[in-house]
CSV table of C-alpha atoms in Angstrom, one decimal:
chain,number,residue,atom,x,y,z
A,1,MET,CA,-2.5,-38.0,-9.3
A,2,ARG,CA,0.4,-38.8,-11.6
A,3,VAL,CA,2.3,-38.1,-14.8
A,4,SER,CA,3.8,-40.6,-17.1
A,5,GLY,CA,5.8,-39.7,-20.2
A,6,ALA,CA,4.1,-36.4,-20.7
A,7,PRO,CA,5.7,-32.9,-21.1
A,8,LEU,CA,5.6,-31.2,-17.8
A,9,LEU,CA,4.3,-27.8,-18.9
A,10,ALA,CA,1.4,-29.5,-20.8
A,11,VAL,CA,0.1,-31.0,-17.5
A,12,VAL,CA,1.0,-28.7,-14.6
A,13,VAL,CA,-2.1,-26.6,-14.4
A,14,LEU,CA,-3.1,-26.4,-10.7
A,15,ALA,CA,-1.2,-26.4,-7.4
A,16,GLY,CA,-0.9,-29.8,-5.9
A,17,SER,CA,-0.2,-32.6,-8.3
A,18,VAL,CA,-0.8,-33.6,-11.9
A,19,ALA,CA,-3.1,-36.2,-13.3
A,20,SER,CA,-2.2,-39.2,-15.5
A,21,PRO,CA,-3.1,-42.8,-16.0
A,22,ALA,CA,-3.2,-45.0,-12.8
A,23,SER,CA,-0.6,-47.4,-14.1
A,24,ALA,CA,2.1,-44.8,-14.2
A,25,ALA,CA,5.0,-44.9,-11.7
A,26,SER,CA,5.9,-41.2,-11.8
A,27,SER,CA,4.1,-38.5,-9.8
A,28,THR,CA,4.8,-34.8,-10.3
A,29,PHE,CA,3.8,-32.2,-7.8
A,30,VAL,CA,4.0,-28.4,-7.6
A,31,PRO,CA,4.3,-26.7,-4.2
A,32,ASP,CA,1.4,-25.9,-2.0
A,33,ALA,CA,3.7,-23.2,-0.5
A,34,ASP,CA,6.8,-21.3,-1.5
A,35,THR,CA,8.4,-18.1,-0.4
A,36,TYR,CA,11.7,-16.6,0.6
A,37,ILE,CA,13.1,-14.8,3.6
A,38,SER,CA,15.5,-11.9,3.7
A,39,ALA,CA,17.9,-10.7,6.5
A,40,ALA,CA,17.7,-7.2,5.0
A,41,ALA,CA,13.9,-7.2,5.8
A,42,PRO,CA,13.6,-9.6,8.8
A,43,GLY,CA,9.9,-8.8,9.5
A,44,THR,CA,8.7,-8.9,5.9
A,45,ASN,CA,6.8,-11.7,4.2
A,46,PHE,CA,7.4,-12.3,0.5
A,47,GLY,CA,4.9,-15.1,-0.1
A,48,SER,CA,3.0,-13.3,-2.9
A,49,ILE,CA,6.1,-12.6,-5.0
A,50,ALA,CA,6.4,-14.4,-8.4
A,51,ARG,CA,10.1,-15.1,-7.7
A,52,LEU,CA,12.1,-17.0,-5.2
A,53,ARG,CA,15.5,-15.6,-4.1
A,54,VAL,CA,18.8,-16.9,-2.8
A,55,ASP,CA,21.7,-14.7,-1.8
A,56,ALA,CA,24.5,-14.7,0.8
A,57,ALA,CA,24.8,-10.9,1.2
A,58,PRO,CA,22.3,-10.0,2.5
A,59,ARG,CA,21.2,-13.6,3.4
A,60,ARG,CA,18.1,-14.7,1.5
A,61,SER,CA,16.8,-18.2,1.5
A,62,SER,CA,13.8,-19.8,-0.2
A,63,TYR,CA,11.4,-22.2,1.4
A,64,LEU,CA,9.3,-24.8,-0.6
A,65,ARG,CA,6.7,-27.3,0.6
A,66,PHE,CA,5.1,-30.1,-1.3
A,67,ASN,CA,2.1,-32.3,-0.4
A,68,VAL,CA,3.1,-35.8,-1.7
A,69,HIS,CA,0.1,-38.0,-2.0
A,70,GLY,CA,-1.2,-40.9,-4.1
A,71,VAL,CA,2.2,-42.5,-4.2
A,72,SER,CA,2.5,-46.3,-3.6
A,73,GLY,CA,5.4,-48.7,-3.8
A,74,ARG,CA,9.1,-48.2,-3.1
A,75,ILE,CA,10.4,-44.8,-4.0
A,76,THR,CA,13.4,-45.1,-6.3
A,77,ARG,CA,13.9,-41.5,-7.3
A,78,ALA,CA,12.8,-38.0,-6.1
A,79,THR,CA,13.8,-35.0,-8.1
A,80,LEU,CA,13.4,-31.3,-7.3
A,81,THR,CA,13.4,-29.2,-10.5
A,82,LEU,CA,13.5,-25.4,-10.6
A,83,VAL,CA,13.7,-22.8,-13.4
A,84,PRO,CA,16.1,-19.9,-12.7
A,85,ALA,CA,15.1,-16.5,-13.7
A,86,SER,CA,18.7,-15.2,-13.7
A,87,ASP,CA,22.2,-16.6,-14.0
A,88,LEU,CA,24.5,-17.6,-11.1
A,89,ARG,CA,28.0,-19.0,-11.7
A,90,ARG,CA,28.2,-20.7,-8.3
A,91,GLY,CA,24.7,-22.2,-8.3
A,92,PHE,CA,22.8,-22.8,-5.1
A,93,ARG,CA,22.3,-25.4,-2.3
A,94,VAL,CA,19.3,-27.5,-1.4
A,95,SER,CA,18.7,-28.6,2.2
A,96,SER,CA,16.0,-30.7,3.9
A,97,LEU,CA,13.5,-29.0,6.3
A,98,GLY,CA,11.9,-31.0,9.1
A,99,ASP,CA,9.4,-28.3,10.0
A,100,VAL,CA,6.5,-28.3,7.5
A,101,SER,CA,4.1,-26.2,9.6
A,102,TRP,CA,5.2,-22.7,8.3
A,103,ARG,CA,2.7,-20.7,6.2
A,104,GLU,CA,3.5,-19.1,2.9
A,105,ARG,CA,1.9,-15.7,3.6
A,106,SER,CA,3.3,-15.2,7.1
A,107,LEU,CA,6.8,-16.7,7.1
A,108,THR,CA,9.6,-14.1,7.8
A,109,TYR,CA,13.3,-14.2,8.5
A,110,ARG,CA,12.6,-13.8,12.2
A,111,ASP,CA,10.6,-16.9,12.6
A,112,ALA,CA,11.9,-19.2,9.8
A,113,PRO,CA,12.8,-22.7,10.8
A,114,ARG,CA,16.5,-23.7,10.4
A,115,PRO,CA,17.4,-25.9,7.4
A,116,GLY,CA,18.3,-29.6,8.0
A,117,LYS,CA,20.8,-31.7,6.1
A,118,LEU,CA,22.4,-30.6,2.8
A,119,LEU,CA,20.9,-32.6,0.0
A,120,GLY,CA,22.8,-31.3,-3.0
A,121,THR,CA,24.5,-28.3,-4.6
A,122,THR,CA,24.1,-27.3,-8.2
A,123,GLY,CA,26.8,-26.0,-10.5
A,124,ALA,CA,26.4,-22.8,-12.5
A,125,VAL,CA,22.8,-22.1,-13.5
A,126,LYS,CA,21.4,-20.2,-16.5
A,127,ALA,CA,18.2,-18.2,-16.8
A,128,ARG,CA,15.3,-20.2,-18.1
A,129,VAL,CA,17.3,-23.4,-18.2
A,130,PRO,CA,15.8,-25.9,-15.7
A,131,VAL,CA,18.0,-27.5,-13.1
A,132,SER,CA,17.3,-30.7,-11.1
A,133,ILE,CA,18.5,-31.9,-7.7
A,134,ASP,CA,18.3,-35.4,-6.3
A,135,VAL,CA,16.3,-35.1,-3.1
A,136,ARG,CA,15.5,-38.8,-2.6
A,137,LYS,CA,16.9,-38.8,1.0
A,138,ALA,CA,14.2,-36.4,2.1
A,139,VAL,CA,11.2,-38.0,0.5
A,140,LYS,CA,9.9,-40.9,2.5
A,141,GLY,CA,6.4,-41.4,1.2
A,142,ASN,CA,3.1,-39.6,1.2
A,143,GLY,CA,2.8,-36.4,3.3
A,144,HIS,CA,4.4,-33.0,3.4
A,145,VAL,CA,8.0,-32.5,2.5
A,146,ALA,CA,9.9,-29.2,2.6
A,147,PHE,CA,13.2,-27.8,1.3
A,148,VAL,CA,15.3,-24.7,1.8
A,149,LEU,CA,17.3,-23.1,-1.0
A,150,SER,CA,20.4,-21.1,-0.1
A,151,SER,CA,23.6,-19.8,-1.6
A,152,ARG,CA,27.1,-18.9,-0.7
A,153,SER,CA,27.4,-16.3,-3.4
A,154,SER,CA,27.1,-12.6,-2.8
A,155,LYS,CA,25.4,-12.4,-6.2
A,156,ALA,CA,21.6,-12.8,-6.0
A,157,LEU,CA,19.8,-15.5,-7.9
A,158,ALA,CA,16.1,-15.4,-8.8
A,159,LEU,CA,14.0,-18.5,-9.5
A,160,PHE,CA,10.4,-18.8,-10.7
A,161,SER,CA,8.0,-19.5,-7.9
A,162,ARG,CA,4.5,-21.1,-8.1
A,163,GLU,CA,2.9,-17.6,-8.1
A,164,PRO,CA,2.2,-16.1,-11.5
A,165,ALA,CA,3.3,-12.5,-12.0
A,166,ASP,CA,-0.1,-11.3,-13.0
A,167,LYS,CA,-2.4,-10.2,-10.1
A,168,ALA,CA,-5.5,-11.5,-11.8
A,169,ASP,CA,-3.9,-14.9,-12.2
A,170,ARG,CA,-2.9,-14.9,-8.5
A,171,ARG,CA,-6.5,-14.0,-7.5
A,172,ALA,CA,-7.7,-16.9,-9.6
A,173,HIS,CA,-5.2,-19.2,-7.8
A,174,ARG,CA,-3.4,-20.1,-11.1
A,175,VAL,CA,0.1,-21.4,-11.1
A,176,GLY,CA,2.9,-19.5,-12.7
A,177,PRO,CA,4.5,-20.6,-16.1
A,178,HIS,CA,7.6,-22.3,-14.6
A,179,PRO,CA,6.8,-23.5,-11.1
A,180,PRO,CA,9.1,-25.7,-9.0
A,181,THR,CA,8.2,-29.3,-9.3
A,182,LEU,CA,8.9,-32.5,-7.3
A,183,THR,CA,8.8,-35.7,-9.3
A,184,VAL,CA,8.6,-39.0,-7.3
A,185,VAL,CA,9.3,-42.3,-9.1
A,186,THR,CA,8.3,-45.6,-7.6
A,187,ALA,CA,9.5,-49.1,-8.7
A,188,GLY,CA,7.5,-52.0,-9.9
A,189,ALA,CA,4.8,-50.4,-12.0
A,190,PRO,CA,4.8,-50.7,-15.8
A,191,GLY,CA,5.9,-47.8,-17.9
A,192,GLN,CA,8.4,-46.5,-15.3
A,193,PRO,CA,9.9,-43.5,-17.0
A,194,GLN,CA,13.7,-43.2,-17.6
A,195,SER,CA,15.7,-40.2,-16.6
A,196,GLY,CA,14.0,-37.0,-17.9
A,197,ASP,CA,10.6,-38.5,-18.7
A,198,GLY,CA,7.9,-36.1,-17.6
A,199,VAL,CA,10.3,-33.6,-16.1
A,200,PRO,CA,12.4,-30.8,-17.6
A,201,THR,CA,16.0,-31.8,-17.9
A,202,PRO,CA,19.0,-29.6,-17.1
A,203,GLY,CA,21.2,-28.4,-19.9
A,204,GLY,CA,18.4,-27.3,-22.4
A,205,PRO,CA,15.9,-24.4,-22.3
A,206,LEU,CA,12.4,-25.1,-21.2
A,207,GLY,CA,10.3,-25.3,-24.4
A,208,GLY,CA,12.9,-23.2,-26.2
A,209,PRO,CA,14.3,-20.1,-24.4
A,210,PRO,CA,11.8,-17.3,-23.9
A,211,ASN,CA,13.4,-14.0,-24.8
A,212,SER,CA,15.7,-15.9,-27.2
A,213,PRO,CA,18.1,-13.6,-29.1
A,214,GLY,CA,17.5,-15.6,-32.3
A,215,THR,CA,16.4,-13.7,-35.3
A,216,PRO,CA,13.1,-14.6,-36.9
A,217,SER,CA,13.1,-15.7,-40.5
A,218,ASP,CA,12.1,-12.2,-41.7
A,219,GLY,CA,15.1,-10.7,-40.0
A,220,ALA,CA,13.1,-8.8,-37.3
A,221,VAL,CA,13.9,-8.6,-33.6
A,222,ARG,CA,11.9,-7.3,-30.8
A,223,ILE,CA,13.3,-5.4,-27.8
A,224,ALA,CA,11.8,-3.7,-24.8
A,225,ALA,CA,13.0,-0.4,-23.2
A,226,ALA,CA,12.3,1.9,-20.3
A,227,GLY,CA,14.3,3.8,-17.6
A,228,ASP,CA,13.7,5.2,-14.1
A,229,ILE,CA,12.6,1.8,-12.9
A,230,ALA,CA,12.9,0.5,-9.4
A,231,CYS,CA,12.3,2.5,-6.2
A,232,ASP,CA,14.3,2.3,-3.0
A,233,PRO,CA,13.4,-0.7,-0.9
A,234,ALA,CA,12.9,1.7,2.0
A,235,ASN,CA,10.4,3.7,0.1
A,236,SER,CA,7.0,3.8,1.8
A,237,SER,CA,5.4,2.6,-1.5
A,238,PHE,CA,7.8,-0.3,-2.0
A,239,ASN,CA,5.2,-2.9,-0.8
A,240,VAL,CA,7.6,-5.9,-1.1
A,241,GLY,CA,8.4,-4.9,-4.6
A,242,LEU,CA,4.8,-4.7,-5.9
A,243,GLY,CA,4.3,-0.9,-5.4
A,244,LYS,CA,1.2,1.0,-4.4
A,245,GLY,CA,-0.5,4.2,-5.2
A,246,ASN,CA,1.4,5.8,-8.1
A,247,ALA,CA,4.9,4.7,-7.3
A,248,CYS,CA,7.3,1.7,-7.2
A,249,MET,CA,5.5,0.0,-10.0
A,250,GLN,CA,8.5,-1.9,-11.3
A,251,GLN,CA,6.9,-5.3,-11.1
A,252,ALA,CA,3.9,-4.1,-13.1
A,253,THR,CA,6.2,-3.0,-15.9
A,254,ALA,CA,8.3,-6.1,-15.6
A,255,ASN,CA,5.1,-8.1,-16.2
A,256,LEU,CA,4.9,-6.5,-19.7
A,257,ILE,CA,8.3,-8.1,-20.5
A,258,ASP,CA,8.1,-11.5,-18.8
A,259,GLY,CA,7.5,-14.4,-21.3
A,260,LYS,CA,6.8,-12.1,-24.3
A,261,GLY,CA,9.8,-13.3,-26.3
A,262,PHE,CA,11.9,-10.1,-26.3
A,263,ALA,CA,15.4,-10.6,-27.7
A,264,ALA,CA,16.8,-7.8,-25.5
A,265,VAL,CA,15.9,-5.4,-22.7
A,266,LEU,CA,17.3,-1.8,-22.6
A,267,ALA,CA,17.3,-0.3,-19.1
A,268,LEU,CA,17.7,3.4,-19.8
A,269,GLY,CA,19.3,4.7,-16.6
A,270,ASP,CA,18.2,5.5,-13.0
A,271,ASN,CA,17.4,1.9,-13.1
A,272,GLN,CA,17.5,1.9,-9.2
A,273,TYR,CA,16.5,4.6,-6.8
A,274,TYR,CA,17.1,6.5,-4.7
A,275,CYS,CA,20.8,5.7,-5.2
A,276,GLY,CA,22.0,2.8,-7.3
A,277,GLY,CA,23.9,1.1,-4.5
A,278,LEU,CA,24.5,-2.6,-4.8
A,279,GLY,CA,22.2,-3.4,-1.8
A,280,ALA,CA,19.4,-1.4,-3.4
A,281,PHE,CA,19.8,-3.2,-6.7
A,282,GLN,CA,19.7,-6.6,-5.0
A,283,GLN,CA,16.7,-5.8,-2.8
A,284,SER,CA,14.5,-4.0,-5.4
A,285,TYR,CA,15.5,-4.0,-9.1
A,286,ASP,CA,16.5,-7.7,-8.8
A,287,LEU,CA,13.0,-8.7,-7.7
A,288,SER,CA,11.4,-7.5,-10.9
A,289,TRP,CA,13.5,-6.5,-13.9
A,290,GLY,CA,16.3,-8.6,-12.5
A,291,ALA,CA,14.5,-11.6,-14.1
A,292,PHE,CA,15.7,-10.3,-17.5
A,293,LYS,CA,19.3,-9.6,-16.5
A,294,ALA,CA,20.7,-12.1,-18.9
A,295,ILE,CA,19.3,-10.1,-21.9
A,296,THR,CA,19.6,-6.6,-20.4
A,297,HIS,CA,21.9,-4.0,-21.9
A,298,PRO,CA,21.8,-1.1,-19.4
A,299,ALA,CA,22.6,2.6,-19.6
A,300,VAL,CA,23.9,4.3,-16.5
A,301,GLY,CA,21.9,7.2,-14.9
A,302,ASN,CA,22.7,10.0,-12.6
A,303,HIS,CA,21.2,8.3,-9.6
A,304,GLU,CA,23.5,5.4,-10.0
A,305,TYR,CA,26.4,7.7,-9.2
A,306,LEU,CA,25.0,9.1,-5.9
A,307,THR,CA,26.9,8.3,-2.7
A,308,SER,CA,24.2,9.3,-0.1
A,309,GLY,CA,20.5,9.3,0.3
A,310,GLY,CA,19.5,5.7,-0.3
A,311,THR,CA,20.0,2.0,0.5
A,312,GLY,CA,23.6,0.9,0.0
A,313,CYS,CA,24.5,4.5,-0.8
A,314,ASP,CA,27.8,5.7,0.7
A,315,THR,CA,31.3,6.3,-0.5
A,316,ALA,CA,31.5,2.6,-1.5
A,317,ASN,CA,29.2,3.6,-4.4
A,318,THR,CA,31.7,6.1,-5.8
A,319,GLY,CA,31.9,5.8,-9.6
A,320,ALA,CA,28.5,4.0,-9.8
A,321,ALA,CA,30.1,0.9,-8.2
A,322,GLY,CA,26.8,-0.7,-7.4
A,323,TYR,CA,25.6,-0.4,-11.0
A,324,PHE,CA,28.8,-1.9,-12.4
A,325,ASP,CA,28.9,-4.6,-9.7
A,326,TYR,CA,25.3,-5.6,-10.3
A,327,PHE,CA,25.3,-5.7,-14.2
A,328,GLY,CA,28.9,-6.8,-14.5
A,329,SER,CA,30.4,-7.0,-18.0
A,330,ALA,CA,26.9,-6.2,-19.5
A,331,ALA,CA,27.5,-2.5,-18.4
A,332,GLY,CA,30.7,-2.1,-20.3
A,333,ASN,CA,34.1,-1.2,-18.8
A,334,VAL,CA,34.0,0.1,-15.2
A,335,GLY,CA,34.5,3.9,-15.2
A,336,GLN,CA,33.2,4.3,-18.7
A,337,GLY,CA,29.6,3.2,-19.1
A,338,PHE,CA,29.7,3.3,-22.9
A,339,TYR,CA,29.8,0.3,-25.2
A,340,SER,CA,28.1,-1.2,-28.3
A,341,TRP,CA,26.6,-4.4,-29.6
A,342,ASP,CA,24.6,-5.8,-32.5
A,343,LEU,CA,21.3,-7.6,-32.7
A,344,GLY,CA,19.7,-8.7,-36.0
A,345,ALA,CA,20.6,-6.1,-38.6
A,346,TRP,CA,20.9,-3.3,-36.0
A,347,HIS,CA,23.8,-1.7,-34.3
A,348,PHE,CA,23.2,-0.5,-30.7
A,349,ILE,CA,25.3,2.1,-28.9
A,350,ALA,CA,25.0,2.7,-25.1
A,351,LEU,CA,26.4,6.1,-24.0
A,352,ASN,CA,27.1,7.8,-20.7
A,353,SER,CA,25.3,11.1,-20.4
A,354,ASN,CA,26.8,11.7,-16.9
A,355,CYS,CA,29.6,13.4,-18.9
A,356,SER,CA,31.9,14.4,-16.0
A,357,ASP,CA,31.8,10.9,-14.7
A,358,ALA,CA,32.6,9.5,-18.2
A,359,GLY,CA,35.5,11.8,-18.8
A,360,GLY,CA,33.5,14.1,-21.0
A,361,CYS,CA,31.0,13.9,-24.0
A,362,SER,CA,32.8,16.2,-26.5
A,363,THR,CA,34.4,14.8,-29.7
A,364,SER,CA,37.8,15.1,-28.1
A,365,SER,CA,36.9,13.2,-24.9
A,366,ALA,CA,37.6,9.5,-24.5
A,367,GLN,CA,33.9,8.8,-25.1
A,368,GLY,CA,33.7,11.0,-28.1
A,369,GLN,CA,36.7,9.4,-29.7
A,370,TRP,CA,35.4,5.9,-28.9
A,371,LEU,CA,32.1,6.8,-30.5
A,372,ALA,CA,33.8,8.0,-33.7
A,373,ALA,CA,35.7,4.8,-34.0
A,374,ASP,CA,32.7,2.7,-33.3
A,375,LEU,CA,30.6,4.4,-35.9
A,376,ALA,CA,33.3,4.1,-38.5
A,377,ALA,CA,33.7,0.4,-37.7
A,378,HIS,CA,29.9,-0.4,-37.9
A,379,GLN,CA,28.3,0.6,-41.1
A,380,ASN,CA,24.9,-1.0,-40.3
A,381,THR,CA,21.9,0.3,-42.2
A,382,CYS,CA,20.1,0.9,-38.9
A,383,THR,CA,21.6,2.3,-35.7
A,384,LEU,CA,20.0,2.9,-32.3
A,385,ALA,CA,21.7,4.9,-29.5
A,386,TYR,CA,20.6,5.3,-25.9
A,387,TRP,CA,21.6,7.2,-22.9
A,388,HIS,CA,19.9,8.5,-19.8
A,389,ILE,CA,19.7,12.3,-19.8
A,390,PRO,CA,17.8,13.5,-23.0
A,391,LEU,CA,19.0,16.2,-25.3
A,392,TYR,CA,15.4,17.2,-26.0
A,393,SER,CA,12.4,16.8,-23.6
A,394,SER,CA,9.2,18.5,-22.6
A,395,GLY,CA,9.7,17.4,-19.0
A,396,GLY,CA,12.1,20.1,-18.0
A,397,ARG,CA,15.2,18.0,-17.5
A,398,ALA,CA,16.8,18.1,-20.9
A,399,ASN,CA,20.5,18.9,-21.0
A,400,LYS,CA,22.7,20.0,-23.9
A,401,ASN,CA,25.7,18.0,-22.7
A,402,SER,CA,25.0,15.2,-25.2
A,403,GLN,CA,24.7,17.5,-28.2
A,404,SER,CA,28.1,16.5,-29.6
A,405,LEU,CA,27.2,12.9,-29.3
A,406,TRP,CA,24.0,13.5,-31.2
A,407,THR,CA,26.0,15.4,-33.9
A,408,GLN,CA,28.3,12.4,-34.4
A,409,LEU,CA,25.3,10.0,-34.6
A,410,TYR,CA,23.6,12.4,-37.0
A,411,ASN,CA,26.6,12.7,-39.3
A,412,ALA,CA,26.9,8.9,-39.3
A,413,GLY,CA,23.3,8.4,-40.3
A,414,ALA,CA,22.0,6.9,-37.1
A,415,ASP,CA,18.2,6.5,-36.7
A,416,VAL,CA,16.8,6.3,-33.2
A,417,VAL,CA,17.8,7.7,-29.7
A,418,LEU,CA,16.2,6.5,-26.5
A,419,SER,CA,16.5,8.3,-23.1
A,420,GLY,CA,14.8,8.6,-19.7
A,421,HIS,CA,15.4,11.0,-16.8
A,422,ASP,CA,12.1,12.7,-17.2
A,423,HIS,CA,9.5,10.3,-15.9
A,424,ILE,CA,7.3,10.6,-18.9
A,425,TYR,CA,6.7,9.1,-22.3
A,426,GLU,CA,7.4,11.4,-25.3
A,427,ARG,CA,8.1,10.9,-29.0
A,428,PHE,CA,9.8,13.4,-31.2
A,429,ALA,CA,9.8,13.9,-35.0
A,430,PRO,CA,13.3,13.3,-36.5
A,431,GLN,CA,15.7,16.2,-35.6
A,432,ASP,CA,19.3,17.3,-36.1
A,433,ALA,CA,21.6,18.1,-33.2
A,434,SER,CA,20.3,21.7,-33.1
A,435,GLY,CA,16.7,20.7,-32.7
A,436,ASN,CA,15.7,21.4,-36.3
A,437,LEU,CA,13.1,19.1,-38.0
A,438,ASP,CA,14.9,16.9,-40.5
A,439,THR,CA,12.7,14.1,-41.9
A,440,ALA,CA,15.4,12.9,-44.3
A,441,ARG,CA,18.4,12.5,-41.9
A,442,GLY,CA,17.2,13.4,-38.4
A,443,LEU,CA,17.2,11.1,-35.4
A,444,ARG,CA,13.9,10.2,-33.8
A,445,GLU,CA,14.0,10.5,-30.0
A,446,PHE,CA,11.8,8.6,-27.5
A,447,ILE,CA,11.7,9.6,-23.8
A,448,VAL,CA,10.8,6.4,-21.9
A,449,GLY,CA,11.2,7.3,-18.2
A,450,THR,CA,8.1,5.2,-17.4
A,451,GLY,CA,9.7,2.1,-15.9
A,452,GLY,CA,7.9,2.3,-12.6
A,453,ALA,CA,9.6,4.6,-10.0
A,454,ASN,CA,7.1,7.5,-10.2
A,455,HIS,CA,5.9,10.2,-12.5
A,456,THR,CA,7.1,13.7,-13.2
A,457,SER,CA,5.2,16.5,-14.9
A,458,LEU,CA,5.4,18.2,-18.2
A,459,ALA,CA,6.9,21.7,-18.6
A,460,THR,CA,7.0,23.6,-21.8
A,461,ILE,CA,6.2,21.4,-24.8
A,462,ALA,CA,9.4,21.2,-26.9
A,463,PRO,CA,9.5,21.9,-30.6
A,464,ASN,CA,9.0,18.8,-32.8
A,465,SER,CA,7.4,16.9,-29.9
A,466,GLU,CA,4.7,14.7,-31.4
A,467,ILE,CA,3.1,13.1,-28.4
A,468,GLN,CA,3.6,13.3,-24.6
A,469,ASN,CA,2.1,11.4,-21.6
A,470,PRO,CA,3.2,12.0,-18.0
A,471,THR,CA,0.8,9.7,-16.2
A,472,THR,CA,1.3,6.1,-17.5
A,473,PHE,CA,3.8,3.5,-16.6
A,474,GLY,CA,4.9,1.1,-19.3
A,475,ILE,CA,7.6,0.0,-21.8
A,476,LEU,CA,8.5,0.9,-25.3
A,477,GLU,CA,8.3,-2.1,-27.6
A,478,LEU,CA,10.4,-1.9,-30.7
A,479,THR,CA,10.3,-4.3,-33.6
A,480,LEU,CA,13.5,-3.8,-35.5
A,481,ASN,CA,13.4,-4.9,-39.1
A,482,PRO,CA,16.4,-5.0,-41.4
A,483,THR,CA,15.6,-1.5,-43.0
A,484,SER,CA,12.9,-0.1,-40.7
A,485,TYR,CA,11.3,-0.1,-37.3
A,486,ASP,CA,7.9,-0.3,-35.6
A,487,TRP,CA,7.3,1.2,-32.2
A,488,ARG,CA,4.5,0.7,-29.7
A,489,PHE,CA,4.2,2.0,-26.1
A,490,VAL,CA,2.7,-0.7,-23.9
A,491,PRO,CA,1.0,0.5,-20.7
A,492,ILE,CA,0.8,-1.5,-17.5
A,493,ALA,CA,-2.5,-3.3,-16.6
A,494,GLY,CA,-5.3,-0.9,-15.9
A,495,SER,CA,-3.9,1.9,-18.1
A,496,THR,CA,-5.1,2.7,-21.6
A,497,PHE,CA,-2.6,5.2,-23.1
A,498,THR,CA,-0.6,3.9,-26.0
A,499,ASP,CA,1.3,5.1,-29.1
A,500,ALA,CA,2.4,3.3,-32.2
A,501,GLY,CA,4.0,3.9,-35.6
A,502,SER,CA,6.6,2.9,-38.1
A,503,ALA,CA,9.5,4.5,-39.9
A,504,GLY,CA,12.3,3.5,-42.3
A,505,CYS,CA,16.1,3.7,-41.6
A,506,HIS,CA,18.3,6.2,-43.3
């Protein structure tokens, strides 16, 4: 079955190949198998994951196999196209693979066949921007053909696989939204497509960039937020990143973000358990929320500073080194963990509630002085601040160390504060820094420690707490209008709790 001059995403609907008129000379196929292997988990199979991975440290390689059929005539071009789910400055390598007998749901690092000849190397790749590689030397005609993706970079790269993220779609054997494709062009037939016909071309987003930071015509932007996200890859509930029971549900919460058009993602700290070592980030967080790394603006949590008790967690993680290494410049300056940015009409401020690690949280500290200058320089109508450890919470883990930060925000007329730390969802009425109800100038606080790691319980219900839920994983979706905001808690599939409302900015 073939494609000629048709947009790829309009025709790729089932694994195998795609139909088109018989006269066409271009045939496009999606894999009948794709998976990856990891030296960090040599006996683990990742065939059900909705992402492919390549990495040099630890070594991870992706395997793809296509069943080329219905092709006649001399092959003039064969192009492998993939859609990255994250960025990678050094790109990746594509090699041939002579062994096509491996199975998607059983292949592991221990028994994976060795790659063959190098077919090509990409340059830098961008999330959601398709990249194509010439693989003509490996495609001889009808039959199975396989490829191996690898990288020399120590920074992990995620790419979309043929599997959809949703479990129901996987059970129905549907193909994911951006599967790898192999396009084979033969000579001599009428209507032979030129470069780019029927396949996505590198250099431009696929169908317009999902999660585009562009502002709609009404000035509103949508963001997603949660903290306390990914569990340790050695956790008994990890289950190759899919979780089980009531823990390690980071993929389920990531599914609420994927493809929904969010302009930004706020990771509210303790983004990686048990310790935020670089190895843990690469082996766990990166499998799920790592797909949105290009639009993520993280806050640092207390677990990111640990130096024992988890994967990649030793003295090398001093100063939250794994967190800063993984997120890079998006996390702000190393050793600080506080920064600001703008989106739409809103000003965003990420702060570090690990006060001793940040050099303090008082008004005289480096962070306090920076915050004062930042607020003076940004007179936006609407301001949202976020940090990990809450000033107020009914979960028992609130801490007064951020009270001076709250006071500065209150005096400057800020509107919203997001935190995690307690693994619950909670919404407060607007308050001042002393916890007094103030509907005119107070900041509304949301606790969104529901990113997937596990749940914690409620303690004493705090004054001005309007709603609490300690049993549902999910994300907070905020629609930020020029002078107001709408909120909605979105639960993972199978859960029903939600919360929604609207309020104006000061």
